[in-house]
Short mmCIF file of C-alpha atoms in Angstrom, two decimals:
data_model
loop_
_atom_site.label_atom_id
_atom_site.label_comp_id
_atom_site.label_asym_id
_atom_site.label_seq_id
_atom_site.Cartn_x
_atom_site.Cartn_y
_atom_site.Cartn_z
CA MET A 1 4.00 23.06 22.30
CA LEU A 2 5.53 19.56 22.33
CA GLU A 3 9.06 19.14 23.64
CA ARG A 4 11.39 19.45 20.66
CA GLU A 5 14.33 17.80 22.39
CA LEU A 6 12.19 14.91 23.62
CA ILE A 7 11.00 14.21 20.08
CA ARG A 8 14.58 14.32 18.81
CA GLN A 9 15.79 12.04 21.60
CA LEU A 10 13.02 9.50 20.99
CA THR A 11 13.60 9.62 17.24
CA VAL A 12 17.27 8.74 17.64
CA GLU A 13 16.54 6.03 20.23
CA LEU A 14 13.94 4.38 18.01
CA THR A 15 16.23 4.60 14.97
CA ARG A 16 19.01 2.82 16.84
CA ILE A 17 16.78 -0.23 17.13
CA LYS A 18 17.13 -2.02 13.81
CA SER A 19 13.54 -3.02 13.08
CA ILE A 20 13.70 -4.28 9.51
CA VAL A 21 10.39 -5.71 8.37
CA GLY A 22 10.19 -9.45 8.92
CA THR A 23 12.82 -9.55 11.70
CA PRO A 24 12.77 -9.78 15.52
CA GLY A 25 13.81 -6.12 15.62
CA GLU A 26 10.15 -5.24 15.13
CA ILE A 27 9.45 -6.82 18.52
CA ARG A 28 12.28 -4.93 20.22
CA VAL A 29 11.11 -1.54 19.01
CA ALA A 30 7.53 -2.34 20.10
CA GLU A 31 8.84 -3.19 23.58
CA LYS A 32 10.79 0.08 23.67
CA ILE A 33 7.64 2.09 22.91
CA TYR A 34 5.61 0.07 25.39
CA ASP A 35 8.18 0.68 28.14
CA PHE A 36 8.15 4.43 27.45
CA LEU A 37 4.37 4.60 27.76
CA LYS A 38 4.37 2.30 30.78
CA GLY A 39 6.70 4.77 32.49
CA LEU A 40 4.15 7.60 32.25
CA ASP A 41 2.24 8.35 35.44
CA TYR A 42 -1.08 7.96 33.65
CA TYR A 43 -0.41 4.29 32.83
CA ALA A 44 0.83 3.59 36.33
CA LYS A 45 -2.78 4.38 37.33
CA HIS A 46 -4.43 2.87 34.23
CA SER A 47 -2.23 -0.10 33.34
CA ASP A 48 -5.17 -1.90 31.74
CA TYR A 49 -5.33 0.85 29.11
CA LEU A 50 -1.89 -0.13 27.74
CA MET A 51 -1.19 -3.37 25.92
CA LEU A 52 1.19 -5.30 23.69
CA SER A 53 -1.17 -7.11 21.34
CA ASP A 54 -0.03 -10.19 19.39
CA LEU A 55 -0.41 -10.18 15.63
CA LYS A 56 -2.73 -12.88 14.34
CA GLU A 57 -0.97 -16.09 13.31
CA ASP A 58 2.41 -14.38 13.11
CA ALA A 59 5.38 -16.75 13.00
CA LEU A 60 7.70 -14.09 14.41
CA GLY A 61 5.48 -13.26 17.37
CA ARG A 62 5.34 -9.57 16.49
CA LYS A 63 3.15 -7.19 18.45
CA ASN A 64 1.16 -3.98 18.16
CA VAL A 65 1.39 -1.35 20.86
CA ILE A 66 -2.05 -0.02 21.78
CA ALA A 67 -2.69 2.64 24.41
CA LEU A 68 -5.97 4.29 25.37
CA LEU A 69 -5.92 7.73 26.96
CA LYS A 70 -9.24 8.94 28.36
CA GLY A 71 -9.75 12.66 28.78
CA GLU A 72 -11.25 13.65 32.11
CA LYS A 73 -12.94 16.89 31.03
CA GLY A 74 -16.60 16.03 30.61
CA ASN A 75 -17.58 12.57 29.41
CA SER A 76 -17.00 12.75 25.68
CA ARG A 77 -17.05 9.67 23.44
CA ARG A 78 -15.05 11.47 20.73
CA THR A 79 -11.77 9.67 20.07
CA VAL A 80 -8.81 10.25 17.76
CA ILE A 81 -6.56 7.38 16.65
CA LEU A 82 -2.83 8.12 16.37
CA ILE A 83 -1.35 5.56 13.95
CA GLY A 84 2.27 4.91 13.04
CA HIS A 85 4.43 2.01 11.84
CA ILE A 86 7.59 0.83 13.56
CA ASP A 87 9.24 -1.31 10.87
CA THR A 88 11.68 -0.24 8.19
CA VAL A 89 13.02 -1.55 4.91
CA GLY A 90 16.43 -3.24 4.89
CA VAL A 91 19.89 -1.69 4.98
CA GLU A 92 21.52 -3.39 1.99
CA ASP A 93 21.58 -0.10 0.08
CA TYR A 94 24.13 1.26 2.58
CA GLY A 95 26.73 -1.13 1.20
CA ASN A 96 29.95 -1.21 3.19
CA ILE A 97 28.64 1.28 5.77
CA ARG A 98 25.45 -0.63 6.61
CA GLU A 99 26.65 -1.30 10.18
CA TYR A 100 26.13 2.43 10.79
CA ALA A 101 22.74 2.65 9.05
CA THR A 102 20.76 2.89 12.29
CA ASP A 103 23.25 5.01 14.24
CA PRO A 104 22.45 8.63 13.29
CA GLU A 105 25.47 10.22 15.02
CA ARG A 106 28.12 7.89 13.60
CA LEU A 107 26.41 7.61 10.20
CA LYS A 108 26.76 11.32 9.60
CA ALA A 109 30.54 11.12 9.87
CA VAL A 110 30.79 8.02 7.70
CA LEU A 111 28.60 9.52 4.97
CA ARG A 112 31.19 12.25 4.47
CA GLN A 113 33.42 9.57 2.97
CA LYS A 114 30.86 8.82 0.26
CA GLU A 115 30.33 10.60 -3.03
CA LEU A 116 27.09 12.48 -2.48
CA ASP A 117 25.00 14.70 -4.71
CA GLU A 118 25.05 18.44 -4.07
CA ASP A 119 21.70 18.54 -2.27
CA THR A 120 22.57 15.70 0.12
CA LEU A 121 26.01 17.17 0.85
CA LYS A 122 24.44 20.54 1.60
CA ASP A 123 21.99 18.97 4.06
CA LEU A 124 24.74 16.89 5.66
CA GLU A 125 26.82 19.99 6.41
CA SER A 126 23.90 22.19 7.51
CA GLY A 127 23.42 20.65 10.95
CA ASP A 128 19.64 20.70 10.44
CA TRP A 129 19.24 17.10 9.29
CA LEU A 130 19.46 13.66 10.88
CA PHE A 131 20.34 10.64 8.75
CA GLY A 132 19.54 6.96 9.22
CA ARG A 133 17.45 4.03 8.09
CA GLY A 134 13.90 4.54 9.24
CA ILE A 135 14.56 7.91 10.86
CA PHE A 136 12.30 9.50 8.26
CA ASP A 137 10.08 6.51 7.41
CA MET A 138 8.84 6.68 10.10
CA LYS A 139 10.60 6.72 13.49
CA ALA A 140 10.35 10.54 13.73
CA GLY A 141 6.58 10.34 13.27
CA VAL A 142 6.16 7.65 15.93
CA ALA A 143 8.38 9.64 18.31
CA THR A 144 6.11 12.65 17.85
CA HIS A 145 3.05 10.56 18.72
CA MET A 146 4.86 9.32 21.84
CA ALA A 147 5.69 12.88 22.92
CA LEU A 148 2.09 13.91 22.31
CA MET A 149 0.81 11.03 24.44
CA LYS A 150 3.14 12.12 27.25
CA LYS A 151 1.86 15.69 27.17
CA LEU A 152 -1.80 14.76 26.88
CA SER A 153 -1.54 12.18 29.66
CA GLU A 154 0.01 14.78 31.97
CA ASN A 155 -2.95 17.04 31.28
CA ALA A 156 -5.74 14.47 31.16
CA GLY A 157 -7.85 16.61 33.46
CA GLN A 158 -8.05 19.32 30.79
CA LEU A 159 -8.48 16.89 27.88
CA GLU A 160 -11.87 16.71 26.25
CA GLY A 161 -12.32 13.37 24.49
CA ASN A 162 -9.98 10.41 24.13
CA VAL A 163 -6.93 9.29 22.20
CA VAL A 164 -5.89 5.81 21.06
CA PHE A 165 -2.20 5.35 20.30
CA LEU A 166 -1.39 2.57 17.83
CA ALA A 167 2.10 1.51 16.72
CA VAL A 168 2.19 -1.36 14.21
CA PRO A 169 4.87 -3.53 12.54
CA ASP A 170 4.91 -4.87 8.98
CA GLU A 171 3.73 -1.75 7.15
CA GLU A 172 6.61 -2.17 4.71
CA GLY A 173 5.50 -5.77 4.10
CA ASN A 174 1.92 -7.02 4.15
CA SER A 175 0.32 -4.66 6.70
CA SER A 176 -0.34 -7.60 9.03
CA GLY A 177 0.12 -5.28 12.02
CA MET A 178 -2.65 -2.94 10.93
CA LEU A 179 -4.90 -5.74 9.74
CA SER A 180 -4.60 -7.37 13.18
CA ALA A 181 -5.24 -4.02 14.86
CA VAL A 182 -8.53 -3.39 13.05
CA ASP A 183 -10.44 -5.91 15.15
CA GLU A 184 -8.68 -4.66 18.30
CA LEU A 185 -9.78 -1.10 17.58
CA VAL A 186 -13.38 -2.22 17.08
CA ARG A 187 -13.33 -4.15 20.37
CA LEU A 188 -11.79 -1.18 22.17
CA ALA A 189 -14.51 1.13 20.87
CA GLU A 190 -17.25 -1.27 21.93
CA SER A 191 -15.88 -1.96 25.41
CA HIS A 192 -15.17 1.72 26.23
CA ASP A 193 -18.02 3.29 24.25
CA LEU A 194 -15.70 5.28 21.99
CA GLU A 195 -16.66 7.18 18.86
CA TYR A 196 -13.72 7.33 16.47
CA MET A 197 -13.57 10.72 14.74
CA ALA A 198 -10.45 10.31 12.59
CA ALA A 199 -7.15 8.48 12.21
CA VAL A 200 -4.04 10.67 12.23
CA ASP A 201 -0.82 9.27 10.74
CA THR A 202 2.62 10.86 10.91
CA ASP A 203 4.24 8.99 8.04
CA TYR A 204 6.81 10.85 6.00
CA MET A 205 6.25 13.90 3.81
CA ALA A 206 8.72 14.73 1.04
CA PRO A 207 9.21 17.09 -1.92
CA ARG A 208 7.11 15.98 -4.89
CA PHE A 209 9.57 17.23 -7.52
CA PRO A 210 13.06 18.82 -7.65
CA GLY A 211 13.00 22.28 -6.11
CA ASP A 212 9.65 21.74 -4.37
CA ASP A 213 9.70 23.68 -1.09
CA ARG A 214 6.08 23.20 -0.04
CA LYS A 215 5.08 21.36 3.12
CA TYR A 216 2.15 19.01 2.56
CA ILE A 217 -0.65 17.76 4.75
CA TYR A 218 -2.73 15.01 3.19
CA ILE A 219 -6.40 14.47 4.05
CA GLY A 220 -7.16 11.05 2.59
CA THR A 221 -4.94 8.44 1.01
CA VAL A 222 -4.21 6.73 -2.30
CA GLY A 223 -5.36 3.16 -2.89
CA LYS A 224 -3.72 0.27 -4.68
CA ILE A 225 -4.92 -2.85 -6.44
CA LEU A 226 -2.88 -5.50 -8.27
CA PRO A 227 -4.55 -6.56 -11.55
CA CYS A 228 -3.03 -9.57 -13.31
CA PHE A 229 -3.34 -11.00 -16.81
CA TYR A 230 -2.93 -14.66 -17.68
CA ILE A 231 -2.51 -14.97 -21.45
CA TYR A 232 -3.18 -18.25 -23.22
CA GLY A 233 -2.08 -18.34 -26.85
CA LYS A 234 -1.89 -21.06 -29.46
CA GLU A 235 1.37 -22.98 -29.74
CA THR A 236 2.94 -23.83 -33.07
CA HIS A 237 6.28 -24.78 -34.63
CA VAL A 238 8.38 -21.73 -35.45
CA GLY A 239 8.45 -22.89 -39.05
CA GLN A 240 4.67 -22.55 -39.18
CA ALA A 241 4.48 -19.29 -37.27
CA PHE A 242 1.09 -18.10 -38.53
CA GLU A 243 -0.63 -21.29 -37.39
CA GLY A 244 -0.36 -20.15 -33.79
CA LEU A 245 -0.76 -17.07 -31.65
CA ASP A 246 2.29 -15.94 -29.69
CA ALA A 247 1.30 -15.28 -26.07
CA ASN A 248 4.28 -12.94 -25.74
CA LEU A 249 2.94 -10.74 -28.53
CA LEU A 250 -0.43 -10.45 -26.82
CA ALA A 251 1.24 -9.75 -23.46
CA ALA A 252 3.34 -7.03 -25.07
CA GLU A 253 0.27 -5.38 -26.57
CA ILE A 254 -1.53 -5.43 -23.19
CA LEU A 255 1.57 -3.86 -21.65
CA LYS A 256 1.49 -1.17 -24.31
CA GLU A 257 -2.19 -0.46 -23.64
CA VAL A 258 -1.97 -0.37 -19.83
CA ASP A 259 1.54 0.64 -18.78
CA LEU A 260 1.63 4.33 -17.76
CA ALA A 261 -1.70 4.95 -19.50
CA PHE A 262 -2.94 8.34 -18.33
CA ASP A 263 -6.55 7.53 -19.21
CA LEU A 264 -6.46 4.98 -16.38
CA CYS A 265 -5.53 7.67 -13.82
CA ASP A 266 -8.16 8.90 -11.38
CA VAL A 267 -8.22 12.70 -11.51
CA VAL A 268 -9.96 14.11 -8.43
CA GLU A 269 -9.94 17.77 -7.35
CA ASN A 270 -6.88 18.53 -9.52
CA GLU A 271 -4.97 15.55 -8.17
CA ALA A 272 -4.10 12.59 -10.39
CA SER A 273 -3.28 9.09 -9.25
CA ILE A 274 -0.06 7.59 -10.60
CA PRO A 275 -0.85 5.63 -13.79
CA PRO A 276 -0.57 1.83 -13.73
CA ILE A 277 2.94 0.49 -14.10
CA SER A 278 4.06 -3.07 -14.68
CA LEU A 279 5.71 -4.98 -11.85
CA SER A 280 6.20 -8.25 -13.74
CA GLN A 281 6.00 -9.61 -17.29
CA ARG A 282 7.17 -13.04 -18.32
CA ASP A 283 6.29 -16.08 -20.37
CA LEU A 284 5.69 -19.42 -18.69
CA LYS A 285 7.79 -21.57 -20.99
CA SER A 286 10.13 -23.63 -18.80
CA ARG A 287 12.78 -24.71 -21.32
CA TYR A 288 14.14 -24.03 -24.80
CA SER A 289 12.37 -25.53 -27.78
CA VAL A 290 11.23 -24.40 -31.24
CA GLN A 291 7.64 -24.36 -30.07
CA THR A 292 6.27 -20.84 -29.69
CA VAL A 293 5.24 -19.43 -26.34
CA ASN A 294 1.76 -20.52 -25.32
CA GLU A 295 1.39 -18.86 -21.91
CA ALA A 296 2.41 -15.49 -20.52
CA TYR A 297 1.70 -13.48 -17.39
CA LEU A 298 1.93 -9.88 -16.28
CA TYR A 299 0.67 -7.70 -13.46
CA PHE A 300 0.50 -4.03 -12.64
CA ASN A 301 0.63 -1.65 -9.71
CA TYR A 302 -2.65 0.23 -10.13
CA SER A 303 -3.21 3.32 -7.95
CA THR A 304 -6.69 4.68 -7.25
CA HIS A 305 -8.26 7.87 -5.93
CA SER A 306 -11.86 7.09 -6.81
CA SER A 307 -12.10 3.89 -8.91
CA GLN A 308 -13.42 0.81 -7.11
CA PRO A 309 -12.40 -2.80 -7.96
CA ASP A 310 -15.41 -3.36 -10.22
CA GLU A 311 -14.59 -0.20 -12.17
CA VAL A 312 -10.90 -1.15 -12.48
CA LEU A 313 -11.94 -4.57 -13.76
CA ALA A 314 -14.20 -3.04 -16.42
CA LYS A 315 -11.53 -0.58 -17.58
CA LEU A 316 -8.84 -3.23 -17.87
CA LYS A 317 -11.11 -5.71 -19.60
CA ALA A 318 -11.78 -3.07 -22.25
CA LYS A 319 -8.02 -2.44 -22.56
CA ALA A 320 -7.32 -6.16 -22.95
CA GLU A 321 -10.02 -6.51 -25.61
CA ARG A 322 -8.54 -3.61 -27.50
CA ALA A 323 -5.07 -5.14 -27.26
CA PHE A 324 -6.38 -8.52 -28.42
CA LYS A 325 -8.07 -6.95 -31.45
CA SER A 326 -4.92 -5.01 -32.28
CA VAL A 327 -2.86 -8.22 -32.23
CA LEU A 328 -5.35 -10.03 -34.47
CA ASP A 329 -5.33 -7.11 -36.92
CA LYS A 330 -1.54 -7.14 -36.97
CA LEU A 331 -1.36 -10.91 -37.47
CA ASN A 332 -3.81 -10.85 -40.36
CA ASP A 333 -2.03 -7.93 -41.98
CA GLU A 334 1.40 -9.57 -41.66
CA TYR A 335 0.05 -12.92 -42.83
CA ARG A 336 -1.57 -11.32 -45.86
CA ARG A 337 1.74 -9.71 -46.85
CA TYR A 338 3.64 -12.93 -46.21
CA CYS A 339 1.26 -15.00 -48.35
CA ARG A 340 1.56 -12.51 -51.19
CA ALA A 341 5.37 -12.69 -51.10
CA ALA A 342 5.47 -16.47 -50.70
CA GLY A 343 2.94 -17.17 -53.45
CA MET A 344 0.45 -18.76 -51.04
CA PRO A 345 -3.32 -18.30 -50.78
CA TYR A 346 -4.38 -16.06 -47.89
CA ARG A 347 -7.14 -17.00 -45.50
CA GLU A 348 -8.13 -14.89 -42.53
CA LEU A 349 -6.76 -16.35 -39.31
CA PRO A 350 -9.40 -18.07 -37.14
CA TRP A 351 -8.75 -16.37 -33.80
CA GLU A 352 -11.32 -14.17 -32.08
CA VAL A 353 -11.07 -11.75 -29.17
CA GLN A 354 -11.68 -13.63 -25.91
CA VAL A 355 -11.17 -11.81 -22.60
CA LEU A 356 -12.68 -13.14 -19.37
CA THR A 357 -12.48 -12.23 -15.72
CA PHE A 358 -11.59 -14.97 -13.25
CA GLU A 359 -15.21 -14.98 -12.12
CA GLU A 360 -16.38 -15.54 -15.71
CA LEU A 361 -13.83 -18.30 -16.26
CA TYR A 362 -14.95 -20.07 -13.09
CA ALA A 363 -18.60 -19.82 -14.17
CA ALA A 364 -17.77 -21.30 -17.59
CA VAL A 365 -15.83 -24.23 -16.13
CA ARG A 366 -18.43 -24.91 -13.46
CA ALA A 367 -21.16 -24.97 -16.12
CA GLU A 368 -19.24 -27.84 -17.73
CA LYS A 369 -18.04 -29.76 -14.69
CA GLY A 370 -20.50 -28.90 -11.92
CA HIS A 371 -19.47 -29.32 -8.26
CA SER A 372 -16.45 -31.46 -9.17
CA ILE A 373 -14.48 -28.34 -10.08
CA ASP A 374 -14.83 -27.04 -6.52
CA GLU A 375 -13.36 -30.25 -5.13
CA TYR A 376 -10.56 -30.06 -7.71
CA LEU A 377 -9.72 -26.47 -6.76
CA LYS A 378 -9.82 -27.29 -3.05
CA LYS A 379 -7.20 -30.03 -3.46
CA LEU A 380 -5.11 -27.83 -5.73
CA LYS A 381 -5.09 -25.00 -3.22
CA GLU A 382 -4.13 -27.34 -0.39
CA GLU A 383 -1.14 -28.56 -2.42
CA LEU A 384 -0.11 -25.01 -3.28
CA LEU A 385 -0.35 -23.89 0.34
CA ARG A 386 1.99 -26.67 1.39
CA GLU A 387 4.55 -25.34 -1.09
CA LYS A 388 4.16 -21.79 0.32
CA PRO A 389 4.60 -19.91 -2.97
CA ASP A 390 4.57 -16.16 -3.35
CA ASP A 391 0.99 -14.84 -3.21
CA ARG A 392 1.15 -13.73 -6.83
CA ILE A 393 2.37 -17.15 -8.01
CA TYR A 394 -0.29 -18.90 -5.96
CA SER A 395 -2.96 -16.79 -7.65
CA LEU A 396 -1.51 -17.45 -11.10
CA GLN A 397 -1.38 -21.20 -10.56
CA VAL A 398 -5.03 -21.33 -9.52
CA VAL A 399 -6.03 -19.42 -12.65
CA ARG A 400 -3.79 -21.54 -14.84
CA GLU A 401 -5.11 -24.85 -13.52
CA LEU A 402 -8.73 -23.70 -13.68
CA HIS A 403 -8.22 -22.74 -17.31
CA ARG A 404 -6.77 -26.20 -18.05
CA GLN A 405 -10.09 -27.69 -16.96
CA TRP A 406 -11.99 -25.66 -19.56
CA SER A 407 -12.85 -27.30 -22.86
CA ASN A 408 -12.30 -24.05 -24.79
CA LYS A 409 -8.67 -24.04 -25.90
CA ASN A 410 -8.82 -20.98 -28.12
CA PRO A 411 -6.50 -18.07 -27.27
CA ALA A 412 -7.75 -16.13 -24.27
CA VAL A 413 -6.85 -13.49 -21.69
CA ILE A 414 -7.93 -14.05 -18.09
CA LEU A 415 -8.04 -10.96 -15.87
CA PHE A 416 -7.83 -11.36 -12.08
CA PHE A 417 -6.60 -9.71 -8.89
CA ALA A 418 -3.74 -10.77 -6.61
CA PRO A 419 -2.81 -9.49 -3.13
CA PRO A 420 -2.39 -6.95 -1.71
CA TYR A 421 -5.31 -4.54 -1.86
CA TYR A 422 -5.29 -1.06 -0.30
CA PRO A 423 -8.57 0.86 -0.46
CA HIS A 424 -8.28 4.58 -1.21
CA ILE A 425 -9.92 7.04 1.15
CA TYR A 426 -11.36 10.18 -0.41
CA VAL A 427 -12.46 12.73 2.20
CA LYS A 428 -15.11 14.81 0.48
CA GLY A 429 -16.76 16.50 3.44
CA GLU A 430 -19.96 14.53 2.93
CA ASN A 431 -20.57 13.73 6.60
CA GLU A 432 -19.96 15.33 9.98
CA LYS A 433 -16.69 13.52 10.69
CA GLU A 434 -15.21 14.44 7.33
CA ARG A 435 -16.27 18.06 7.71
CA LYS A 436 -14.80 18.21 11.21
CA LEU A 437 -11.47 16.77 10.02
CA LEU A 438 -11.28 19.19 7.09
CA ALA A 439 -12.06 22.13 9.38
CA ALA A 440 -9.58 21.03 12.06
CA VAL A 441 -6.70 20.58 9.61
CA ASN A 442 -7.43 23.87 7.87
CA GLU A 443 -7.45 25.76 11.18
CA ALA A 444 -4.28 24.06 12.44
CA VAL A 445 -2.42 24.75 9.20
CA ALA A 446 -3.62 28.35 9.14
CA GLY A 447 -2.19 28.80 12.63
CA ALA A 448 1.16 27.38 11.56
CA ASP A 449 1.14 29.50 8.41
CA ALA A 450 0.89 32.61 10.57
CA ARG A 451 3.79 31.56 12.79
CA PHE A 452 6.31 29.83 10.54
CA PRO A 453 8.05 30.77 7.25
CA TYR A 454 6.88 27.79 5.23
CA ARG A 455 4.57 27.30 2.25
CA PHE A 456 1.87 24.86 3.33
CA GLU A 457 -0.44 22.97 1.02
CA ILE A 458 -3.31 20.68 1.98
CA LYS A 459 -3.87 17.88 -0.52
CA LYS A 460 -6.47 15.15 -0.80
CA PHE A 461 -4.49 11.93 -1.12
CA TYR A 462 -1.39 10.76 0.72
CA PRO A 463 0.58 9.55 -2.33
CA TYR A 464 2.42 6.60 -0.77
CA ILE A 465 0.82 3.26 0.08
CA SER A 466 0.21 3.12 3.82
CA ASP A 467 -1.83 1.53 6.62
CA LEU A 468 -4.22 4.49 6.48
CA SER A 469 -6.07 2.56 3.76
CA TYR A 470 -7.55 0.19 6.32
CA PHE A 471 -9.62 2.71 8.22
CA SER A 472 -12.41 2.74 5.65
CA VAL A 473 -13.64 0.66 2.69
CA SER A 474 -16.27 1.03 0.01
CA GLU A 475 -19.84 0.26 1.01
CA LYS A 476 -20.67 -0.71 -2.59
CA VAL A 477 -21.60 -4.40 -2.66
CA GLU A 478 -20.60 -4.72 -6.31
CA ALA A 479 -17.16 -3.24 -5.62
CA ILE A 480 -16.34 -5.69 -2.84
CA SER A 481 -17.84 -8.59 -4.80
CA ALA A 482 -15.63 -7.77 -7.78
CA LEU A 483 -12.58 -7.89 -5.50
CA VAL A 484 -13.50 -11.09 -3.67
CA ASN A 485 -14.81 -13.04 -6.67
CA ASN A 486 -11.83 -12.21 -8.86
CA MET A 487 -9.05 -12.85 -6.33
CA PRO A 488 -8.23 -16.58 -6.57
CA GLY A 489 -6.49 -16.61 -3.20
CA TRP A 490 -9.22 -14.88 -1.21
CA ASN A 491 -9.58 -16.49 2.23
CA GLU A 492 -6.77 -18.96 1.52
CA ILE A 493 -3.74 -16.68 1.30
CA TYR A 494 -5.30 -13.27 1.72
CA SER A 495 -8.33 -11.53 3.12
CA LEU A 496 -9.29 -8.26 4.76
CA PRO A 497 -11.41 -7.75 7.87
CA ILE A 498 -13.92 -5.90 5.72
CA GLU A 499 -16.77 -5.83 8.24
CA SER A 500 -14.51 -4.47 10.98
CA ILE A 501 -13.07 -1.84 8.62
CA LYS A 502 -16.63 -0.78 7.83
CA LYS A 503 -17.27 -0.41 11.56
CA LEU A 504 -14.24 1.89 11.89
CA ASN A 505 -15.20 3.96 8.83
CA VAL A 506 -13.26 7.11 9.74
CA PRO A 507 -11.59 9.78 7.61
CA VAL A 508 -7.80 9.96 7.70
CA VAL A 509 -5.06 12.55 7.59
CA ASN A 510 -1.28 12.37 7.33
CA ILE A 511 0.65 15.11 9.13
CA GLY A 512 4.20 13.99 8.58
CA PRO A 513 7.76 15.03 9.32
CA TYR A 514 9.64 16.58 6.42
CA GLY A 515 12.59 14.82 4.89
CA LYS A 516 14.12 13.28 1.81
CA ASP A 517 15.17 10.01 0.23
CA ALA A 518 12.99 7.43 1.99
CA HIS A 519 14.26 3.92 1.18
CA LYS A 520 17.65 5.32 0.07
CA PHE A 521 20.93 5.29 1.97
CA THR A 522 20.70 9.09 2.13
CA GLU A 523 17.36 8.91 4.03
CA ARG A 524 17.13 11.93 6.31
CA VAL A 525 14.71 14.03 8.34
CA ASN A 526 14.71 17.80 8.71
CA ILE A 527 15.07 18.85 12.35
CA SER A 528 13.55 22.34 12.30
CA TYR A 529 10.28 21.44 10.60
CA SER A 530 9.85 17.91 11.90
CA PHE A 531 10.53 18.52 15.58
CA GLU A 532 8.86 21.93 15.93
CA VAL A 533 6.39 22.83 13.17
CA MET A 534 4.85 19.43 12.40
CA PRO A 535 4.24 18.60 16.10
CA GLU A 536 2.37 21.88 16.56
CA ILE A 537 0.08 21.17 13.58
CA LEU A 538 -0.46 17.62 14.86
CA GLU A 539 -1.33 18.65 18.41
CA ARG A 540 -3.66 21.42 17.30
CA THR A 541 -5.45 19.12 14.85
CA VAL A 542 -6.03 16.45 17.52
CA LYS A 543 -7.40 18.95 20.03
CA LEU A 544 -9.73 20.52 17.47
CA LEU A 545 -11.04 17.07 16.52
CA LEU A 546 -11.85 16.35 20.15
CA GLU A 547 -13.63 19.63 20.83
CA GLY A 548 -17.42 19.62 20.97
#
């Protein structure tokens, strides 16, 4: 069994280092972890197996911590990756007590001065919880990996197989730590002849609903894609309202069709992905005038369990076409009634449904302008990159300017993708590695179920976006093509090491500490489960994965 007090000690020490995403604190916590591993006897003998690896093109100079531990029992290639992130969200939500946000001991006392809900107050007084920013998401998980590396390294002679420890920054941001690590993991496997069996994360695990007392282990992870809609209407004077098409009206109808639409959920093995939800909706009119809105824009957080980018594109194009038709029907109906009341002749409005993907828009413009459009877009992108806009705004501007080059000025909806993209991983048991992971987790959980008074449940998809997504990606050419060809910023502002991810191609599991209120000022981790039960399930799972 792993040392409970060591895990607790490391958890508190890591939490004390304020490592907010996008700050130098991410470097300090990486150095702390590196120094701990460097102090182990194993790495005194194998210093070349431990490294601080620079993130690619990172202005802050942040680093991944990577450590290889080779078992000395037999000569097995089997290797398990232990993955965890070392950054946190900010501390602004702590208000006037934010100076204590990363000091678990002092924070507990200060929190007593706050008005807390009954559940939080009960946990605060129980003595079985530790509070602090990042203590739950996910310093406790990283601390457990560190304790496991210590124990395994001290018993390398009895260890069959190998372990790679990976601690990454920027998970709460753009996953640049993990995306830099992918190539490093591939190189490590090639240079040491490793066969990766699975990636094991220890990110947080929380109740799914009020009163939920189950403890979850997740084999697989949810995915995320960011579909965007650029809406081009037809401007008119407000006094001649029916001579135009209000882009806001069309945007609103798309929102109605897509936002929280259950039919867009992926339902897999009695688990449903969260339905799409809007993250932004706005018109692009820059100042007041009595001209109607001609351009609008909205995008959605779209979770996946099984749908690939090409399938998402097809579903949303159908939704947009339905919304467009609904708006045209409404306009004609309202215009008919208006004409009757105003004593005017009615004529059906001339607009038609027109929904294109970015790829289709590009093809249409290129058919008109030839290679000159490529040169135009190249210069446009260079100008945008100098301005360093948000990735979503960059993508919108490319779509907007491309559309301006098109001769067709009828109302239209352009559907495209913006960063980021997180592939889902669905572990079905279709190959040997997936079957071995499923069997190992089931056996480890069964052992814990016999020893501890908790209700365990194994589920298929870790429900929170995480770096686990980058251990595998769809092999479908059409799926990847749909992503790449419909993301205007691909290779300029965003890309994924797709070929390296395909080389990793391992199933994933999250065996996390138990706690509550991640990203809230009442963030806390449960001591009993997280420092005793979870570590036992983790250690047993890793050893079972490494067995022949």
